Amino acid sequence: RGGMAEVVGEYTVMCLFSRNWVLRDAALQKIEKMVEEEDFKGDAKENFRTHIRVIGKLLKDKVANVFNGALHLLSTVVQKYAPELGPKDTQSGVAELIPPLLEKMGDTNARLKDAA
């Protein structure tokens, strides 16, 4: 959680780990807005890795709204960081997300399965 807090803020991290899905979804939306506005300090590669870890956690969420938001955030993060990082770093980061996506494809929740 430490690296995440440095990138997105302590309160946002607390919301990401909340039991309340509405708070998780709100944190997701805040992070997406930060990515769109490029509101981050520090190394782009480290920020990208942190975002991938956040997305990986959210892709395991059982709430369809949070899962769908994580997919949208993934798209936004890749679009923002890929030009700067290049294909090798982008692919290696995104590769970490394949297992949770494959797991959701086998989910019995139709909304999650269709989104995956």
Coordinates of C-alpha atoms in Angstrom, one line a residue:
R1 CA 0.0 0.0 0.0
G2 CA 2.9 2.3 0.7
G3 CA 3.8 2.9 -3.0
M4 CA 0.2 3.4 -3.9
A5 CA -0.3 6.1 -1.2
E6 CA 2.7 8.0 -2.6
V7 CA 1.1 8.0 -6.1
V8 CA -2.7 8.4 -5.4
G9 CA -2.8 9.5 -1.8
E10 CA -3.5 7.8 1.5
Y11 CA -7.3 8.5 1.6
T12 CA -7.7 7.1 -2.0
V13 CA -5.8 3.9 -0.9
M14 CA -8.0 3.6 2.1
C15 CA -11.1 3.8 -0.1
L16 CA -9.6 1.2 -2.5
F17 CA -9.4 -1.3 0.3
S18 CA -12.8 -0.4 1.8
R19 CA -15.4 -3.0 2.3
N20 CA -17.9 -0.5 0.8
W21 CA -17.9 -0.9 -3.0
V22 CA -19.1 2.7 -3.4
L23 CA -15.9 3.9 -1.8
R24 CA -13.8 1.6 -4.0
D25 CA -15.7 2.9 -7.1
A26 CA -15.2 6.5 -6.0
A27 CA -11.4 5.9 -5.5
L28 CA -11.3 4.3 -9.0
Q29 CA -12.9 7.4 -10.5
K30 CA -10.6 9.7 -8.7
I31 CA -7.5 7.8 -9.9
E32 CA -8.9 7.8 -13.5
K33 CA -9.3 11.6 -13.3
M34 CA -5.8 12.0 -12.0
V35 CA -4.4 9.9 -14.9
E36 CA -6.4 11.9 -17.4
E37 CA -5.1 15.1 -16.0
E38 CA -1.6 13.6 -15.5
D39 CA -1.6 14.7 -11.9
F40 CA 1.3 12.6 -10.7
K41 CA 4.9 13.3 -9.6
G42 CA 7.8 11.0 -10.0
D43 CA 8.9 8.4 -12.4
A44 CA 6.4 7.4 -15.1
K45 CA 7.5 3.8 -15.1
E46 CA 7.0 3.5 -11.3
N47 CA 3.7 5.3 -11.5
F48 CA 2.6 2.9 -14.3
R49 CA 3.6 -0.1 -12.2
T50 CA 1.6 1.3 -9.3
H51 CA -1.5 1.8 -11.4
I52 CA -1.2 -1.8 -12.7
R53 CA -1.1 -3.1 -9.1
V54 CA -4.2 -1.0 -8.3
I55 CA -6.0 -2.3 -11.4
G56 CA -4.9 -5.8 -10.6
K57 CA -6.6 -5.5 -7.2
L58 CA -9.7 -4.0 -8.6
L59 CA -10.0 -6.7 -11.4
K60 CA -10.6 -9.2 -8.6
D61 CA -13.5 -7.3 -7.2
K62 CA -16.9 -9.1 -7.2
V63 CA -18.9 -5.9 -7.8
A64 CA -19.5 -5.5 -11.5
N65 CA -19.3 -1.7 -11.4
V66 CA -15.9 -1.8 -9.8
F67 CA -14.6 -4.4 -12.2
N68 CA -15.9 -2.5 -15.2
G69 CA -14.3 0.7 -13.9
A70 CA -11.0 -1.1 -13.5
L71 CA -11.2 -2.1 -17.2
H72 CA -11.8 1.5 -18.2
L73 CA -9.0 2.7 -16.0
L74 CA -6.7 0.1 -17.6
S75 CA -7.5 1.5 -21.0
T76 CA -6.8 5.0 -19.8
V77 CA -3.6 4.1 -18.1
V78 CA -2.2 2.3 -21.2
Q79 CA -3.2 5.2 -23.5
K80 CA -1.4 7.7 -21.2
Y81 CA 1.7 5.8 -20.4
A82 CA 2.4 3.6 -23.4
P83 CA 3.8 6.4 -25.6
E84 CA 6.3 7.3 -22.9
L85 CA 7.3 3.8 -21.7
G86 CA 7.4 2.0 -25.0
P87 CA 6.0 -1.5 -25.9
K88 CA 8.3 -3.6 -23.8
D89 CA 7.5 -2.0 -20.4
T90 CA 3.8 -1.6 -21.3
Q91 CA 3.4 -5.2 -22.3
S92 CA 5.2 -6.5 -19.2
G93 CA 3.0 -4.5 -17.0
V94 CA -0.3 -5.4 -18.7
A95 CA 0.8 -9.1 -18.7
E96 CA 0.3 -9.2 -14.9
L97 CA -3.4 -8.5 -15.5
I98 CA -4.0 -11.5 -17.7
P99 CA -4.6 -14.1 -14.9
P100 CA -7.4 -12.1 -13.1
L101 CA -9.0 -11.3 -16.5
L102 CA -9.0 -15.0 -17.4
E103 CA -10.4 -15.9 -14.0
K104 CA -13.3 -13.4 -14.5
M105 CA -14.1 -15.0 -17.9
G106 CA -15.0 -18.1 -16.1
D107 CA -17.1 -16.3 -13.5
T108 CA -20.7 -17.2 -13.0
N109 CA -21.7 -13.6 -12.7
A110 CA -22.8 -12.8 -16.3
R111 CA -22.0 -9.1 -16.0
L112 CA -18.4 -9.8 -14.9
K113 CA -17.9 -12.6 -17.5
D114 CA -19.2 -10.4 -20.4
A115 CA -17.0 -7.5 -19.3
A116 CA -13.9 -9.7 -19.1

